[in-house]
Amino acid sequence: QVQLIESGGGLVQAGGSLRLSCAASGRTFSSSTMGWFRQAPGKEREFVAAIRSGAIARYTDSVKGRFTISRDNAKNTVYLQMNSLKPEDTAVYYCVAQKRTTGESGLRDFNGYIYWGQGTQVTVSS
């Protein structure tokens, strides 16, 4: 059974940092795209970042220059380093893995992934 377990969320003041981790089990994702989405209260779930098997990273514009996605294939884990956090970054963050399609197609679509975690809460206070 495949599981994606997120950790590292919490409460932080604006301008602070958090590092999210997503540990995968049940299969290896070293050749798959992994990523992060988030959903704020009353809003639709949105793409945050993704990293392809060749370590090619993609970000939504609002987090470019502040967030960094990385992966450790030996640990079957993907990370999201979040710096200069803003109150508008407050959301539940979800880890995803393995796109249904190849290349860039579906990379920014939550339903384009086969596996996802239960989410971890990130709250940024002003």
GROMACS .gro file of N, CA and C in nm:
model
  378
    1GLN      N    1   0.084  -0.119   0.000
    1GLN     CA    2   0.000   0.000   0.000
    1GLN      C    3   0.088   0.124   0.000
    2VAL      N    4   0.060   0.213  -0.095
    2VAL     CA    5   0.139   0.336  -0.105
    2VAL      C    6   0.088   0.438  -0.004
    3GLN      N    7   0.183   0.500   0.065
    3GLN     CA    8   0.148   0.608   0.158
    3GLN      C    9   0.242   0.725   0.137
    4LEU      N   10   0.187   0.845   0.146
    4LEU     CA   11   0.265   0.968   0.148
    4LEU      C   12   0.234   1.036   0.281
    5ILE      N   13   0.336   1.053   0.363
    5ILE     CA   14   0.318   1.110   0.495
    5ILE      C   15   0.388   1.244   0.502
    6GLU      N   16   0.309   1.352   0.517
    6GLU     CA   17   0.367   1.487   0.528
    6GLU      C   18   0.398   1.519   0.674
    7SER      N   19   0.498   1.602   0.693
    7SER     CA   20   0.533   1.650   0.827
    7SER      C   21   0.602   1.785   0.813
    8GLY      N   22   0.614   1.855   0.927
    8GLY     CA   23   0.687   1.981   0.927
    8GLY      C   24   0.600   2.105   0.931
    9GLY      N   25   0.470   2.087   0.922
    9GLY     CA   26   0.382   2.203   0.930
    9GLY      C   27   0.378   2.260   1.071
   10GLY      N   28   0.315   2.376   1.084
   10GLY     CA   29   0.305   2.437   1.215
   10GLY      C   30   0.268   2.583   1.206
   11LEU      N   31   0.285   2.652   1.318
   11LEU     CA   32   0.256   2.795   1.328
   11LEU      C   33   0.386   2.873   1.327
   12VAL      N   34   0.393   2.974   1.242
   12VAL     CA   35   0.514   3.055   1.231
   12VAL      C   36   0.473   3.201   1.206
   13GLN      N   37   0.557   3.292   1.249
   13GLN     CA   38   0.530   3.433   1.224
   13GLN      C   39   0.568   3.470   1.081
   14ALA      N   40   0.505   3.573   1.031
   14ALA     CA   41   0.539   3.622   0.897
   14ALA      C   42   0.689   3.653   0.890
   15GLY      N   43   0.748   3.613   0.779
   15GLY     CA   44   0.891   3.629   0.761
   15GLY      C   45   0.972   3.508   0.803
   16GLY      N   46   0.907   3.415   0.871
   16GLY     CA   47   0.975   3.296   0.918
   16GLY      C   48   0.985   3.189   0.812
   17SER      N   49   1.036   3.072   0.856
   17SER     CA   50   1.060   2.961   0.764
   17SER      C   51   1.005   2.831   0.822
   18LEU      N   52   0.970   2.742   0.732
   18LEU     CA   53   0.932   2.606   0.766
   18LEU      C   54   0.984   2.514   0.657
   19ARG      N   55   1.010   2.389   0.694
   19ARG     CA   56   1.050   2.289   0.595
   19ARG      C   57   0.953   2.172   0.604
   20LEU      N   58   0.880   2.150   0.497
   20LEU     CA   59   0.789   2.037   0.491
   20LEU      C   60   0.861   1.916   0.433
   21SER      N   61   0.825   1.801   0.483
   21SER     CA   62   0.878   1.675   0.431
   21SER      C   63   0.762   1.585   0.393
   22CYS      N   64   0.786   1.502   0.293
   22CYS     CA   65   0.686   1.404   0.251
   22CYS      C   66   0.760   1.273   0.227
   23ALA      N   67   0.737   1.178   0.316
   23ALA     CA   68   0.803   1.048   0.306
   23ALA      C   69   0.708   0.949   0.241
   24ALA      N   70   0.755   0.887   0.134
   24ALA     CA   71   0.674   0.791   0.061
   24ALA      C   72   0.712   0.648   0.099
   25SER      N   73   0.614   0.561   0.102
   25SER     CA   74   0.638   0.420   0.129
   25SER      C   75   0.547   0.337   0.041
   26GLY      N   76   0.584   0.214   0.021
   26GLY     CA   77   0.501   0.124  -0.059
   26GLY      C   78   0.548   0.108  -0.202
   27ARG      N   79   0.621   0.205  -0.254
   27ARG     CA   80   0.684   0.198  -0.384
   27ARG      C   81   0.786   0.310  -0.395
   28THR      N   82   0.873   0.299  -0.495
   28THR     CA   83   0.977   0.398  -0.516
   28THR      C   84   0.931   0.501  -0.619
   29PHE      N   85   0.957   0.630  -0.587
   29PHE     CA   86   0.914   0.737  -0.676
   29PHE      C   87   1.032   0.811  -0.739
   30SER      N   88   1.148   0.749  -0.742
   30SER     CA   89   1.267   0.817  -0.792
   30SER      C   90   1.252   0.859  -0.939
   31SER      N   91   1.172   0.790  -1.016
   31SER     CA   92   1.155   0.825  -1.157
   31SER      C   93   1.023   0.897  -1.182
   32SER      N   94   0.957   0.940  -1.075
   32SER     CA   95   0.826   1.004  -1.087
   32SER      C   96   0.831   1.149  -1.043
   33THR      N   97   0.740   1.226  -1.095
   33THR     CA   98   0.723   1.364  -1.048
   33THR      C   99   0.657   1.362  -0.910
   34MET      N  100   0.710   1.444  -0.822
   34MET     CA  101   0.648   1.464  -0.691
   34MET      C  102   0.627   1.613  -0.672
   35GLY      N  103   0.532   1.648  -0.587
   35GLY     CA  104   0.505   1.790  -0.573
   35GLY      C  105   0.422   1.824  -0.451
   36TRP      N  106   0.384   1.952  -0.447
   36TRP     CA  107   0.306   2.005  -0.336
   36TRP      C  108   0.192   2.093  -0.389
   37PHE      N  109   0.076   2.075  -0.330
   37PHE     CA  110  -0.038   2.162  -0.352
   37PHE      C  111  -0.079   2.218  -0.216
   38ARG      N  112  -0.162   2.319  -0.217
   38ARG     CA  113  -0.213   2.373  -0.091
   38ARG      C  114  -0.357   2.419  -0.108
   39GLN      N  115  -0.428   2.420   0.004
   39GLN     CA  116  -0.566   2.466   0.004
   39GLN      C  117  -0.591   2.551   0.126
   40ALA      N  118  -0.624   2.677   0.103
   40ALA     CA  119  -0.658   2.769   0.210
   40ALA      C  120  -0.808   2.762   0.236
   41PRO      N  121  -0.852   2.801   0.356
   41PRO     CA  122  -0.995   2.798   0.387
   41PRO      C  123  -1.076   2.878   0.287
   42GLY      N  124  -1.181   2.815   0.235
   42GLY     CA  125  -1.269   2.883   0.141
   42GLY      C  126  -1.214   2.900   0.001
   43LYS      N  127  -1.098   2.842  -0.025
   43LYS     CA  128  -1.037   2.854  -0.157
   43LYS      C  129  -1.016   2.717  -0.220
   44GLU      N  130  -0.995   2.718  -0.351
   44GLU     CA  131  -0.967   2.594  -0.421
   44GLU      C  132  -0.822   2.552  -0.397
   45ARG      N  133  -0.801   2.423  -0.408
   45ARG     CA  134  -0.665   2.372  -0.395
   45ARG      C  135  -0.582   2.422  -0.512
   46GLU      N  136  -0.458   2.463  -0.484
   46GLU     CA  137  -0.375   2.521  -0.589
   46GLU      C  138  -0.236   2.457  -0.591
   47PHE      N  139  -0.177   2.457  -0.708
   47PHE     CA  140  -0.042   2.407  -0.728
   47PHE      C  141   0.059   2.498  -0.658
   48VAL      N  142   0.158   2.438  -0.593
   48VAL     CA  143   0.265   2.514  -0.529
   48VAL      C  144   0.398   2.488  -0.601
   49ALA      N  145   0.438   2.363  -0.607
   49ALA     CA  146   0.567   2.329  -0.668
   49ALA      C  147   0.569   2.182  -0.704
   50ALA      N  148   0.654   2.149  -0.800
   50ALA     CA  149   0.674   2.009  -0.839
   50ALA      C  150   0.817   1.989  -0.882
   51ILE      N  151   0.864   1.867  -0.867
   51ILE     CA  152   0.999   1.834  -0.909
   51ILE      C  153   0.994   1.704  -0.989
   52ARG      N  154   1.049   1.709  -1.108
   52ARG     CA  155   1.048   1.592  -1.195
   52ARG      C  156   1.166   1.502  -1.164
   53SER      N  157   1.171   1.388  -1.228
   53SER     CA  158   1.273   1.290  -1.196
   53SER      C  159   1.414   1.344  -1.220
   54GLY      N  160   1.431   1.435  -1.312
   54GLY     CA  161   1.562   1.492  -1.339
   54GLY      C  162   1.591   1.614  -1.254
   55ALA      N  163   1.518   1.630  -1.145
   55ALA     CA  164   1.532   1.743  -1.052
   55ALA      C  165   1.493   1.876  -1.115
   56ILE      N  166   1.415   1.870  -1.222
   56ILE     CA  167   1.362   1.993  -1.282
   56ILE      C  168   1.245   2.039  -1.196
   57ALA      N  169   1.253   2.163  -1.149
   57ALA     CA  170   1.152   2.214  -1.057
   57ALA      C  171   1.062   2.317  -1.125
   58ARG      N  172   0.938   2.317  -1.081
   58ARG     CA  173   0.841   2.416  -1.129
   58ARG      C  174   0.770   2.475  -1.007
   59TYR      N  175   0.740   2.606  -1.014
   59TYR     CA  176   0.677   2.675  -0.903
   59TYR      C  177   0.561   2.761  -0.952
   60THR      N  178   0.465   2.782  -0.865
   60THR     CA  179   0.366   2.883  -0.894
   60THR      C  180   0.431   3.019  -0.870
   61ASP      N  181   0.384   3.121  -0.941
   61ASP     CA  182   0.451   3.250  -0.937
   61ASP      C  183   0.459   3.309  -0.796
   62SER      N  184   0.357   3.288  -0.715
   62SER     CA  185   0.351   3.353  -0.584
   62SER      C  186   0.457   3.302  -0.485
   63VAL      N  187   0.521   3.189  -0.516
   63VAL     CA  188   0.621   3.136  -0.423
   63VAL      C  189   0.762   3.137  -0.481
   64LYS      N  190   0.777   3.177  -0.606
   64LYS     CA  191   0.909   3.181  -0.668
   64LYS      C  192   1.002   3.273  -0.590
   65GLY      N  193   1.123   3.224  -0.564
   65GLY     CA  194   1.220   3.301  -0.489
   65GLY      C  195   1.207   3.285  -0.338
   66ARG      N  196   1.098   3.224  -0.292
   66ARG     CA  197   1.079   3.203  -0.147
   66ARG      C  198   1.077   3.055  -0.112
   67PHE      N  199   1.021   2.972  -0.197
   67PHE     CA  200   1.010   2.828  -0.171
   67PHE      C  201   1.108   2.752  -0.260
   68THR      N  202   1.158   2.641  -0.206
   68THR     CA  203   1.246   2.554  -0.283
   68THR      C  204   1.203   2.409  -0.263
   69ILE      N  205   1.177   2.341  -0.373
   69ILE     CA  206   1.142   2.199  -0.366
   69ILE      C  207   1.266   2.116  -0.397
   70SER      N  208   1.281   2.007  -0.325
   70SER     CA  209   1.395   1.918  -0.348
   70SER      C  210   1.352   1.775  -0.316
   71ARG      N  211   1.437   1.681  -0.354
   71ARG     CA  212   1.403   1.541  -0.329
   71ARG      C  213   1.528   1.464  -0.291
   72ASP      N  214   1.509   1.361  -0.212
   72ASP     CA  215   1.615   1.268  -0.176
   72ASP      C  216   1.566   1.130  -0.217
   73ASN      N  217   1.610   1.084  -0.332
   73ASN     CA  218   1.560   0.957  -0.384
   73ASN      C  219   1.599   0.839  -0.296
   74ALA      N  220   1.712   0.849  -0.229
   74ALA     CA  221   1.754   0.741  -0.140
   74ALA      C  222   1.657   0.724  -0.024
   75LYS      N  223   1.595   0.836   0.016
   75LYS     CA  224   1.499   0.832   0.127
   75LYS      C  225   1.354   0.831   0.077
   76ASN      N  226   1.338   0.836  -0.056
   76ASN     CA  227   1.203   0.838  -0.114
   76ASN      C  228   1.120   0.952  -0.055
   77THR      N  229   1.184   1.069  -0.045
   77THR     CA  230   1.126   1.183   0.025
   77THR      C  231   1.139   1.309  -0.059
   78VAL      N  232   1.036   1.392  -0.054
   78VAL     CA  233   1.040   1.523  -0.117
   78VAL      C  234   1.023   1.628  -0.009
   79TYR      N  235   1.089   1.742  -0.029
   79TYR     CA  236   1.088   1.850   0.069
   79TYR      C  237   1.038   1.979   0.008
   80LEU      N  238   0.987   2.066   0.092
   80LEU     CA  239   0.952   2.200   0.050
   80LEU      C  240   1.005   2.297   0.155
   81GLN      N  241   1.113   2.366   0.121
   81GLN     CA  242   1.169   2.468   0.210
   81GLN      C  243   1.096   2.598   0.182
   82MET      N  244   1.033   2.652   0.284
   82MET     CA  245   0.952   2.773   0.270
   82MET      C  246   1.014   2.885   0.353
   83ASN      N  247   1.061   2.988   0.286
   83ASN     CA  248   1.120   3.103   0.352
   83ASN      C  249   1.035   3.227   0.329
   84SER      N  250   1.061   3.329   0.408
   84SER     CA  251   0.988   3.457   0.395
   84SER      C  252   0.838   3.433   0.387
   85LEU      N  253   0.789   3.353   0.478
   85LEU     CA  254   0.648   3.317   0.475
   85LEU      C  255   0.557   3.436   0.498
   86LYS      N  256   0.442   3.432   0.433
   86LYS     CA  257   0.343   3.539   0.442
   86LYS      C  258   0.212   3.482   0.494
   87PRO      N  259   0.128   3.565   0.553
   87PRO     CA  260  -0.002   3.514   0.600
   87PRO      C  261  -0.082   3.445   0.490
   88GLU      N  262  -0.066   3.490   0.366
   88GLU     CA  263  -0.140   3.428   0.256
   88GLU      C  264  -0.087   3.291   0.219
   89ASP      N  265   0.021   3.248   0.279
   89ASP     CA  266   0.070   3.111   0.259
   89ASP      C  267  -0.002   3.012   0.352
   90THR      N  268  -0.083   3.064   0.442
   90THR     CA  269  -0.157   2.978   0.534
   90THR      C  270  -0.250   2.885   0.456
   91ALA      N  271  -0.235   2.755   0.481
   91ALA     CA  272  -0.312   2.655   0.407
   91ALA      C  273  -0.278   2.516   0.459
   92VAL      N  274  -0.355   2.419   0.414
   92VAL     CA  275  -0.315   2.280   0.430
   92VAL      C  276  -0.234   2.243   0.307
   93TYR      N  277  -0.115   2.190   0.330
   93TYR     CA  278  -0.025   2.155   0.221
   93TYR      C  279  -0.028   2.003   0.199
   94TYR      N  280  -0.048   1.965   0.072
   94TYR     CA  281  -0.060   1.826   0.034
   94TYR      C  282   0.057   1.785  -0.056
   95CYS      N  283   0.111   1.669  -0.026
   95CYS     CA  284   0.215   1.610  -0.109
   95CYS      C  285   0.147   1.522  -0.215
   96VAL      N  286   0.202   1.522  -0.336
   96VAL     CA  287   0.150   1.438  -0.443
   96VAL      C  288   0.265   1.364  -0.511
   97ALA      N  289   0.231   1.254  -0.577
   97ALA     CA  290   0.334   1.178  -0.646
   97ALA      C  291   0.276   1.105  -0.766
   98GLN      N  292   0.360   1.087  -0.864
   98GLN     CA  293   0.335   1.014  -0.987
   98GLN      C  294   0.221   1.070  -1.069
   99LYS      N  295   0.258   1.145  -1.173
   99LYS     CA  296   0.158   1.200  -1.265
   99LYS      C  297   0.097   1.089  -1.349
  100ARG      N  298  -0.024   1.114  -1.391
  100ARG     CA  299  -0.094   1.019  -1.479
  100ARG      C  300  -0.042   1.029  -1.622
  101THR      N  301   0.021   1.144  -1.656
  101THR     CA  302   0.070   1.166  -1.791
  101THR      C  303   0.218   1.200  -1.785
  102THR      N  304   0.284   1.197  -1.898
  102THR     CA  305   0.428   1.222  -1.903
  102THR      C  306   0.458   1.369  -1.930
  103GLY      N  307   0.583   1.406  -1.908
  103GLY     CA  308   0.628   1.541  -1.937
  103GLY      C  309   0.564   1.645  -1.847
  104GLU      N  310   0.540   1.763  -1.901
  104GLU     CA  311   0.484   1.874  -1.826
  104GLU      C  312   0.332   1.864  -1.815
  105SER      N  313   0.271   1.782  -1.894
  105SER     CA  314   0.126   1.771  -1.895
  105SER      C  315   0.071   1.731  -1.759
  106GLY      N  316  -0.025   1.805  -1.710
  106GLY     CA  317  -0.090   1.773  -1.584
  106GLY      C  318  -0.011   1.803  -1.460
  107LEU      N  319   0.106   1.864  -1.475
  107LEU     CA  320   0.193   1.887  -1.361
  107LEU      C  321   0.129   1.979  -1.257
  108ARG      N  322   0.046   2.075  -1.304
  108ARG     CA  323  -0.016   2.173  -1.213
  108ARG      C  324  -0.160   2.138  -1.178
  109ASP      N  325  -0.201   2.016  -1.205
  109ASP     CA  326  -0.337   1.970  -1.182
  109ASP      C  327  -0.335   1.862  -1.074
  110PHE      N  328  -0.401   1.889  -0.961
  110PHE     CA  329  -0.402   1.793  -0.850
  110PHE      C  330  -0.456   1.658  -0.895
  111ASN      N  331  -0.558   1.660  -0.979
  111ASN     CA  332  -0.617   1.535  -1.026
  111ASN      C  333  -0.528   1.463  -1.127
  112GLY      N  334  -0.418   1.530  -1.164
  112GLY     CA  335  -0.324   1.468  -1.255
  112GLY      C  336  -0.227   1.373  -1.188
  113TYR      N  337  -0.240   1.359  -1.056
  113TYR     CA  338  -0.151   1.272  -0.980
  113TYR      C  339  -0.227   1.151  -0.926
  114ILE      N  340  -0.154   1.041  -0.914
  114ILE     CA  341  -0.216   0.917  -0.870
  114ILE      C  342  -0.220   0.907  -0.718
  115TYR      N  343  -0.118   0.959  -0.652
  115TYR     CA  344  -0.108   0.945  -0.507
  115TYR      C  345  -0.100   1.082  -0.440
  116TRP      N  346  -0.157   1.092  -0.322
  116TRP     CA  347  -0.150   1.215  -0.243
  116TRP      C  348  -0.157   1.183  -0.094
  117GLY      N  349  -0.106   1.275  -0.013
  117GLY     CA  350  -0.107   1.256   0.131
  117GLY      C  351  -0.228   1.321   0.195
  118GLN      N  352  -0.231   1.315   0.329
  118GLN     CA  353  -0.346   1.368   0.404
  118GLN      C  354  -0.333   1.516   0.433
  119GLY      N  355  -0.215   1.570   0.415
  119GLY     CA  356  -0.197   1.714   0.434
  119GLY      C  357  -0.137   1.750   0.568
  120THR      N  358  -0.071   1.865   0.571
  120THR     CA  359  -0.016   1.920   0.694
  120THR      C  360  -0.048   2.070   0.698
  121GLN      N  361  -0.090   2.117   0.814
  121GLN     CA  362  -0.135   2.256   0.828
  121GLN      C  363  -0.015   2.350   0.844
  122VAL      N  364  -0.018   2.457   0.767
  122VAL     CA  365   0.080   2.565   0.781
  122VAL      C  366   0.001   2.692   0.812
  123THR      N  367   0.035   2.755   0.923
  123THR     CA  368  -0.032   2.878   0.962
  123THR      C  369   0.073   2.986   0.983
  124VAL      N  370   0.056   3.097   0.911
  124VAL     CA  371   0.150   3.209   0.920
  124VAL      C  372   0.077   3.327   0.982
  125SER      N  373   0.124   3.371   1.096
  125SER     CA  374   0.061   3.482   1.166
  125SER      C  375   0.125   3.614   1.125
  126SER      N  376   0.045   3.719   1.126
  126SER     CA  377   0.096   3.851   1.085
  126SER      C  378   0.151   3.928   1.203
   0.00000   0.00000   0.00000
